[in-house]
Amino acid sequence: MIQPERALHQVLEWGRSLTGFADEHAVEAVNGGQYILQRIRPSLRDISVRTGRDPQDETLILAFYRELALLFWLDDCNDLGLILPEQLAAVEQALGQGEPCALPGFEGCAVLRASLAALAYDRRDYAQLLEDTRRYCAALRAGHAQTAGPERWSYAEYLHNGIDSIAYANVFCCLSLLWGLDMATLRARPAFRQVLRLISAIGRLQNDLHGRDVDRSAGEADNAAILLLQCYPAMPAVEFLNDELAGYTRMLHRVMAEERFPAPWGSLIEAMVAICARYYQTSASRYRSDSAGGGQRSPA
């Protein structure tokens, strides 16, 4: 398997072709991507007999890390204004359609999409990745616009949008595309679609609970805890969201126990439940909200 230092160098080299790309985007992508792949590697080895896809193939691993880095970069393009609005619109169009960006300074977008198109084990996954990217970009835009608009969302509206803006669907689809996890077939099962929404809701609530203090200090309202307190100042919002998180987690475990999806989906879903805690505990920049990194951002 490619060493983290070498992988980080490769992702940074690719990212230099994206205006506004920062070292942080590559660091978090490699850290998180490595953790996910470590958790599912035994299953990937087992299914490689069918797919012929080596879990330690450097080309596949780097493509996965770059997709994760792209998601971090897109999030910051929306939240931090790394690029101009017209540039962001062109980037979103290119990534959602799998075409070169119409503006200079974003060559890495076309490089990554062309790479994933060529590597796709199942072409349906590539088509779905484009659709998931369109949904992710739209959710980021909607969240940003809502916080600046005159009308507040309800909690239900916020969570509905937040499920897409957490980008877990992109992560899963990219893994399926690269290692032949048959996600396109599984999506036809209602229980699998339910799992995708449950795990994404869990990720969104984990994110917002962890980042609420930083978001409040920064004047950021795109957070479930902040939204609830704005609507209901006396509400014990943190306790409510922790109960919500526990409930979604129980429902997820029940569906997973009843359905028994093929490998590596069990270990992959478990990894995604745990990954937020890992990020929050280990990230030196993006995910810290304690005294060691109190001025830093919370996750997407």
Tab-separated table of C-alpha atoms in Angstrom:
chain	number	residue	atom	x	y	z
A	1	MET	CA	0.000	0.000	0.000
A	2	ILE	CA	1.237	3.489	-0.794
A	3	GLN	CA	2.905	5.224	2.150
A	4	PRO	CA	0.965	8.189	3.591
A	5	GLU	CA	3.802	10.636	2.937
A	6	ARG	CA	4.026	9.676	-0.713
A	7	ALA	CA	0.230	9.708	-1.071
A	8	LEU	CA	0.074	13.166	0.481
A	9	HIS	CA	2.697	14.442	-1.956
A	10	GLN	CA	0.744	13.035	-4.906
A	11	VAL	CA	-2.545	14.561	-3.763
A	12	LEU	CA	-0.871	17.925	-3.178
A	13	GLU	CA	0.668	17.821	-6.641
A	14	TRP	CA	-2.755	17.230	-8.152
A	15	GLY	CA	-4.363	19.871	-5.942
A	16	ARG	CA	-2.009	22.601	-7.100
A	17	SER	CA	-4.035	22.778	-10.309
A	18	LEU	CA	-7.091	23.914	-8.297
A	19	THR	CA	-7.351	27.563	-7.314
A	20	GLY	CA	-7.669	27.860	-3.537
A	21	PHE	CA	-6.587	24.285	-2.804
A	22	ALA	CA	-4.800	24.080	0.559
A	23	ASP	CA	-2.511	21.564	2.233
A	24	GLU	CA	-5.280	20.933	4.756
A	25	HIS	CA	-7.559	19.496	2.068
A	26	ALA	CA	-4.963	16.903	1.110
A	27	VAL	CA	-3.970	16.089	4.699
A	28	GLU	CA	-7.512	15.403	5.842
A	29	ALA	CA	-8.289	13.400	2.700
A	30	VAL	CA	-5.292	11.113	3.155
A	31	ASN	CA	-5.894	10.691	6.891
A	32	GLY	CA	-9.577	9.882	6.469
A	33	GLY	CA	-9.156	7.821	3.319
A	34	GLN	CA	-6.425	5.717	4.865
A	35	TYR	CA	-8.608	5.013	7.898
A	36	ILE	CA	-11.545	3.898	5.751
A	37	LEU	CA	-9.404	1.637	3.572
A	38	GLN	CA	-7.739	0.069	6.589
A	39	ARG	CA	-11.132	-0.789	8.069
A	40	ILE	CA	-12.427	-2.469	4.901
A	41	ARG	CA	-9.211	-3.953	3.502
A	42	PRO	CA	-9.939	-7.575	4.582
A	43	SER	CA	-13.257	-7.446	2.718
A	44	LEU	CA	-11.647	-5.838	-0.313
A	45	ARG	CA	-9.126	-8.685	-0.419
A	46	ASP	CA	-11.940	-11.228	-0.341
A	47	ILE	CA	-13.917	-9.664	-3.191
A	48	SER	CA	-10.793	-9.033	-5.281
A	49	VAL	CA	-11.132	-12.626	-6.470
A	50	ARG	CA	-14.291	-11.520	-8.254
A	51	THR	CA	-13.302	-7.995	-9.236
A	52	GLY	CA	-9.571	-8.292	-9.864
A	53	ARG	CA	-9.179	-4.961	-8.047
A	54	ASP	CA	-6.192	-4.992	-5.680
A	55	PRO	CA	-6.928	-3.226	-2.349
A	56	GLN	CA	-3.338	-1.944	-2.417
A	57	ASP	CA	-3.385	-0.615	-5.985
A	58	GLU	CA	-1.779	2.822	-5.729
A	59	THR	CA	-3.683	4.224	-8.697
A	60	LEU	CA	-7.025	3.340	-7.102
A	61	ILE	CA	-6.003	4.590	-3.668
A	62	LEU	CA	-4.792	7.935	-5.002
A	63	ALA	CA	-7.995	8.405	-6.998
A	64	PHE	CA	-9.993	7.856	-3.799
A	65	TYR	CA	-7.870	10.292	-1.799
A	66	ARG	CA	-8.210	12.932	-4.512
A	67	GLU	CA	-11.995	12.618	-4.531
A	68	LEU	CA	-12.036	13.153	-0.766
A	69	ALA	CA	-9.743	16.165	-1.104
A	70	LEU	CA	-12.046	17.548	-3.794
A	71	LEU	CA	-15.003	17.347	-1.410
A	72	PHE	CA	-13.107	19.220	1.325
A	73	TRP	CA	-12.069	21.876	-1.203
A	74	LEU	CA	-15.623	22.298	-2.536
A	75	ASP	CA	-16.920	22.707	0.997
A	76	ASP	CA	-14.447	25.507	1.677
A	77	CYS	CA	-15.119	27.120	-1.690
A	78	ASN	CA	-18.701	27.560	-0.455
A	79	ASP	CA	-18.037	28.389	3.197
A	80	LEU	CA	-14.857	30.441	2.924
A	81	GLY	CA	-15.227	31.960	-0.534
A	82	LEU	CA	-11.944	30.524	-1.796
A	83	ILE	CA	-12.967	31.281	-5.391
A	84	LEU	CA	-15.331	33.713	-7.068
A	85	PRO	CA	-19.021	32.787	-7.393
A	86	GLU	CA	-18.787	32.533	-11.187
A	87	GLN	CA	-15.749	30.274	-10.829
A	88	LEU	CA	-17.586	28.042	-8.378
A	89	ALA	CA	-20.574	27.804	-10.717
A	90	ALA	CA	-18.293	26.708	-13.562
A	91	VAL	CA	-16.538	24.164	-11.336
A	92	GLU	CA	-19.830	22.676	-10.181
A	93	GLN	CA	-21.056	22.413	-13.749
A	94	ALA	CA	-17.868	20.670	-14.854
A	95	LEU	CA	-17.777	18.216	-11.945
A	96	GLY	CA	-21.462	17.395	-12.206
A	97	GLN	CA	-21.269	16.731	-15.938
A	98	GLY	CA	-17.793	15.187	-16.104
A	99	GLU	CA	-16.518	17.885	-18.463
A	100	PRO	CA	-13.490	20.228	-18.406
A	101	CYS	CA	-14.058	23.447	-16.502
A	102	ALA	CA	-14.772	26.390	-18.786
A	103	LEU	CA	-12.456	28.653	-16.753
A	104	PRO	CA	-8.680	28.338	-16.257
A	105	GLY	CA	-7.256	27.427	-12.872
A	106	PHE	CA	-9.271	24.276	-12.273
A	107	GLU	CA	-7.602	21.673	-14.470
A	108	GLY	CA	-7.571	19.155	-11.636
A	109	CYS	CA	-11.347	18.782	-11.899
A	110	ALA	CA	-11.192	17.330	-15.401
A	111	VAL	CA	-8.134	15.229	-14.534
A	112	LEU	CA	-9.940	13.582	-11.638
A	113	ARG	CA	-13.211	13.003	-13.453
A	114	ALA	CA	-11.416	11.526	-16.487
A	115	SER	CA	-9.417	9.288	-14.168
A	116	LEU	CA	-12.513	8.008	-12.384
A	117	ALA	CA	-14.347	7.461	-15.667
A	118	ALA	CA	-11.456	5.330	-16.920
A	119	LEU	CA	-11.115	3.393	-13.662
A	120	ALA	CA	-14.815	2.652	-13.126
A	121	TYR	CA	-15.457	-1.040	-12.553
A	122	ASP	CA	-19.137	-0.391	-13.234
A	123	ARG	CA	-20.070	2.552	-15.441
A	124	ARG	CA	-23.276	2.984	-13.465
A	125	ASP	CA	-21.172	4.088	-10.502
A	126	TYR	CA	-19.550	6.831	-12.539
A	127	ALA	CA	-22.928	8.155	-13.688
A	128	GLN	CA	-24.154	8.036	-10.090
A	129	LEU	CA	-21.034	9.840	-8.851
A	130	LEU	CA	-21.808	12.727	-11.187
A	131	GLU	CA	-25.381	12.841	-9.876
A	132	ASP	CA	-24.190	12.680	-6.256
A	133	THR	CA	-21.767	15.521	-6.953
A	134	ARG	CA	-24.565	17.656	-8.380
A	135	ARG	CA	-26.646	16.952	-5.274
A	136	TYR	CA	-23.732	17.731	-2.946
A	137	CYS	CA	-22.992	21.052	-4.644
A	138	ALA	CA	-26.677	22.010	-4.631
A	139	ALA	CA	-26.944	21.217	-0.912
A	140	LEU	CA	-23.877	23.324	-0.097
A	141	ARG	CA	-25.334	26.215	-2.071
A	142	ALA	CA	-28.743	25.844	-0.435
A	143	GLY	CA	-27.278	25.793	3.061
A	144	HIS	CA	-25.179	28.868	2.396
A	145	ALA	CA	-28.104	30.732	0.847
A	146	GLN	CA	-30.484	29.817	3.646
A	147	THR	CA	-28.263	31.243	6.391
A	148	ALA	CA	-28.078	34.541	4.495
A	149	GLY	CA	-31.793	34.670	3.660
A	150	PRO	CA	-34.721	36.186	5.558
A	151	GLU	CA	-36.487	32.892	6.322
A	152	ARG	CA	-35.159	30.222	8.665
A	153	TRP	CA	-35.504	26.567	7.796
A	154	SER	CA	-37.304	24.166	10.051
A	155	TYR	CA	-35.194	21.461	11.640
A	156	ALA	CA	-36.646	18.925	9.183
A	157	GLU	CA	-35.689	21.072	6.192
A	158	TYR	CA	-32.212	21.623	7.566
A	159	LEU	CA	-31.570	17.933	8.165
A	160	HIS	CA	-32.945	16.984	4.748
A	161	ASN	CA	-30.436	19.304	3.104
A	162	GLY	CA	-27.667	18.366	5.523
A	163	ILE	CA	-27.902	14.698	4.593
A	164	ASP	CA	-26.755	15.617	1.074
A	165	SER	CA	-24.177	18.186	2.166
A	166	ILE	CA	-22.321	15.676	4.349
A	167	ALA	CA	-21.191	13.981	1.069
A	168	TYR	CA	-21.184	10.394	2.357
A	169	ALA	CA	-22.919	9.277	-0.841
A	170	ASN	CA	-19.926	10.516	-2.843
A	171	VAL	CA	-17.524	8.637	-0.590
A	172	PHE	CA	-19.426	5.366	-0.893
A	173	CYS	CA	-19.972	5.695	-4.625
A	174	CYS	CA	-16.304	6.430	-5.264
A	175	LEU	CA	-15.274	3.345	-3.298
A	176	SER	CA	-17.757	1.242	-5.246
A	177	LEU	CA	-16.539	2.666	-8.537
A	178	LEU	CA	-12.908	1.870	-7.773
A	179	TRP	CA	-13.215	-1.528	-6.087
A	180	GLY	CA	-16.402	-2.980	-7.544
A	181	LEU	CA	-18.672	-2.868	-4.489
A	182	ASP	CA	-21.854	-3.184	-6.586
A	183	MET	CA	-23.477	-0.099	-5.101
A	184	ALA	CA	-25.529	0.477	-8.252
A	185	THR	CA	-27.343	-2.814	-7.707
A	186	LEU	CA	-27.712	-2.280	-3.964
A	187	ARG	CA	-29.334	1.118	-4.497
A	188	ALA	CA	-32.359	-0.699	-5.897
A	189	ARG	CA	-33.035	-2.089	-2.399
A	190	PRO	CA	-35.154	0.233	-0.225
A	191	ALA	CA	-33.285	-0.917	2.887
A	192	PHE	CA	-29.957	0.126	1.381
A	193	ARG	CA	-31.304	3.562	0.482
A	194	GLN	CA	-32.557	3.824	4.063
A	195	VAL	CA	-29.079	2.991	5.344
A	196	LEU	CA	-27.555	5.728	3.183
A	197	ARG	CA	-29.906	8.316	4.649
A	198	LEU	CA	-29.458	7.093	8.216
A	199	ILE	CA	-25.659	7.103	8.098
A	200	SER	CA	-25.690	10.528	6.451
A	201	ALA	CA	-28.025	11.888	9.139
A	202	ILE	CA	-25.702	10.477	11.783
A	203	GLY	CA	-22.724	12.160	10.141
A	204	ARG	CA	-24.542	15.483	9.932
A	205	LEU	CA	-25.564	15.433	13.604
A	206	GLN	CA	-22.082	14.338	14.729
A	207	ASN	CA	-20.655	17.217	12.738
A	208	ASP	CA	-23.012	19.834	14.105
A	209	LEU	CA	-22.743	18.763	17.730
A	210	HIS	CA	-18.962	18.860	17.583
A	211	GLY	CA	-18.761	22.151	15.701
A	212	ARG	CA	-21.475	24.153	17.436
A	213	ASP	CA	-19.140	26.282	19.606
A	214	VAL	CA	-16.822	27.139	16.728
A	215	ASP	CA	-19.772	27.848	14.424
A	216	ARG	CA	-21.415	30.088	17.019
A	217	SER	CA	-18.180	32.018	17.595
A	218	ALA	CA	-17.791	32.508	13.846
A	219	GLY	CA	-21.373	33.678	13.425
A	220	GLU	CA	-22.161	30.572	11.344
A	221	ALA	CA	-25.844	29.571	11.465
A	222	ASP	CA	-25.645	26.450	9.248
A	223	ASN	CA	-25.720	24.127	12.256
A	224	ALA	CA	-28.635	22.173	13.709
A	225	ALA	CA	-27.930	23.187	17.318
A	226	ILE	CA	-27.707	26.874	16.423
A	227	LEU	CA	-30.839	26.687	14.273
A	228	LEU	CA	-32.858	25.097	17.073
A	229	LEU	CA	-31.698	27.658	19.631
A	230	GLN	CA	-32.589	30.498	17.279
A	231	CYS	CA	-36.110	29.115	16.945
A	232	TYR	CA	-36.515	27.932	20.532
A	233	PRO	CA	-34.096	29.781	22.857
A	234	ALA	CA	-35.095	27.808	25.955
A	235	MET	CA	-34.783	24.430	24.259
A	236	PRO	CA	-32.135	21.942	25.486
A	237	ALA	CA	-30.888	21.644	21.902
A	238	VAL	CA	-27.748	19.627	22.620
A	239	GLU	CA	-29.659	17.034	24.624
A	240	PHE	CA	-32.287	16.811	21.887
A	241	LEU	CA	-29.679	16.310	19.155
A	242	ASN	CA	-27.844	13.698	21.194
A	243	ASP	CA	-31.128	11.821	21.547
A	244	GLU	CA	-31.692	12.166	17.799
A	245	LEU	CA	-28.199	10.845	17.126
A	246	ALA	CA	-28.742	7.858	19.403
A	247	GLY	CA	-32.062	7.111	17.726
A	248	TYR	CA	-30.648	7.245	14.205
A	249	THR	CA	-27.794	5.004	15.315
A	250	ARG	CA	-30.173	2.415	16.774
A	251	MET	CA	-32.270	2.442	13.592
A	252	LEU	CA	-29.138	2.006	11.488
A	253	HIS	CA	-27.989	-0.976	13.542
A	254	ARG	CA	-31.421	-2.592	13.268
A	255	VAL	CA	-31.506	-2.279	9.481
A	256	MET	CA	-27.949	-3.554	9.143
A	257	ALA	CA	-28.729	-6.559	11.367
A	258	GLU	CA	-31.891	-7.415	9.444
A	259	GLU	CA	-30.546	-6.966	5.918
A	260	ARG	CA	-26.937	-8.226	6.159
A	261	PHE	CA	-25.575	-6.431	3.119
A	262	PRO	CA	-22.622	-8.045	1.330
A	263	ALA	CA	-19.057	-7.242	2.295
A	264	PRO	CA	-17.567	-4.743	2.765
A	265	TRP	CA	-20.700	-2.717	3.514
A	266	GLY	CA	-20.987	-3.734	7.167
A	267	SER	CA	-17.438	-2.722	8.029
A	268	LEU	CA	-17.677	0.341	5.782
A	269	ILE	CA	-20.802	1.652	7.529
A	270	GLU	CA	-19.171	1.011	10.915
A	271	ALA	CA	-16.102	2.914	9.759
A	272	MET	CA	-18.210	5.901	8.744
A	273	VAL	CA	-19.959	5.952	12.132
A	274	ALA	CA	-16.551	6.015	13.819
A	275	ILE	CA	-14.685	8.297	11.433
A	276	CYS	CA	-16.032	11.564	12.806
A	277	ALA	CA	-14.764	10.734	16.284
A	278	ARG	CA	-11.387	9.878	14.791
A	279	TYR	CA	-11.235	13.138	12.857
A	280	TYR	CA	-12.254	15.213	15.854
A	281	GLN	CA	-9.638	13.580	18.082
A	282	THR	CA	-6.688	13.582	15.683
A	283	SER	CA	-7.017	16.507	13.284
A	284	ALA	CA	-4.642	19.331	14.174
A	285	SER	CA	-6.434	21.940	12.105
A	286	ARG	CA	-9.834	21.360	10.553
A	287	TYR	CA	-11.783	19.498	13.222
A	288	ARG	CA	-10.527	20.795	16.557
A	289	SER	CA	-12.751	22.891	18.800
A	290	ASP	CA	-10.845	22.539	22.067
A	291	SER	CA	-8.064	24.759	23.425
A	292	ALA	CA	-5.513	23.219	21.058
A	293	GLY	CA	-7.431	24.332	17.991
A	294	GLY	CA	-10.239	26.496	19.215
A	295	GLY	CA	-10.156	28.873	16.305
A	296	GLN	CA	-10.474	26.241	13.629
A	297	ARG	CA	-13.403	25.224	11.491
A	298	SER	CA	-15.743	22.355	12.099
A	299	PRO	CA	-16.345	19.787	9.331
A	300	ALA	CA	-18.485	20.249	6.256
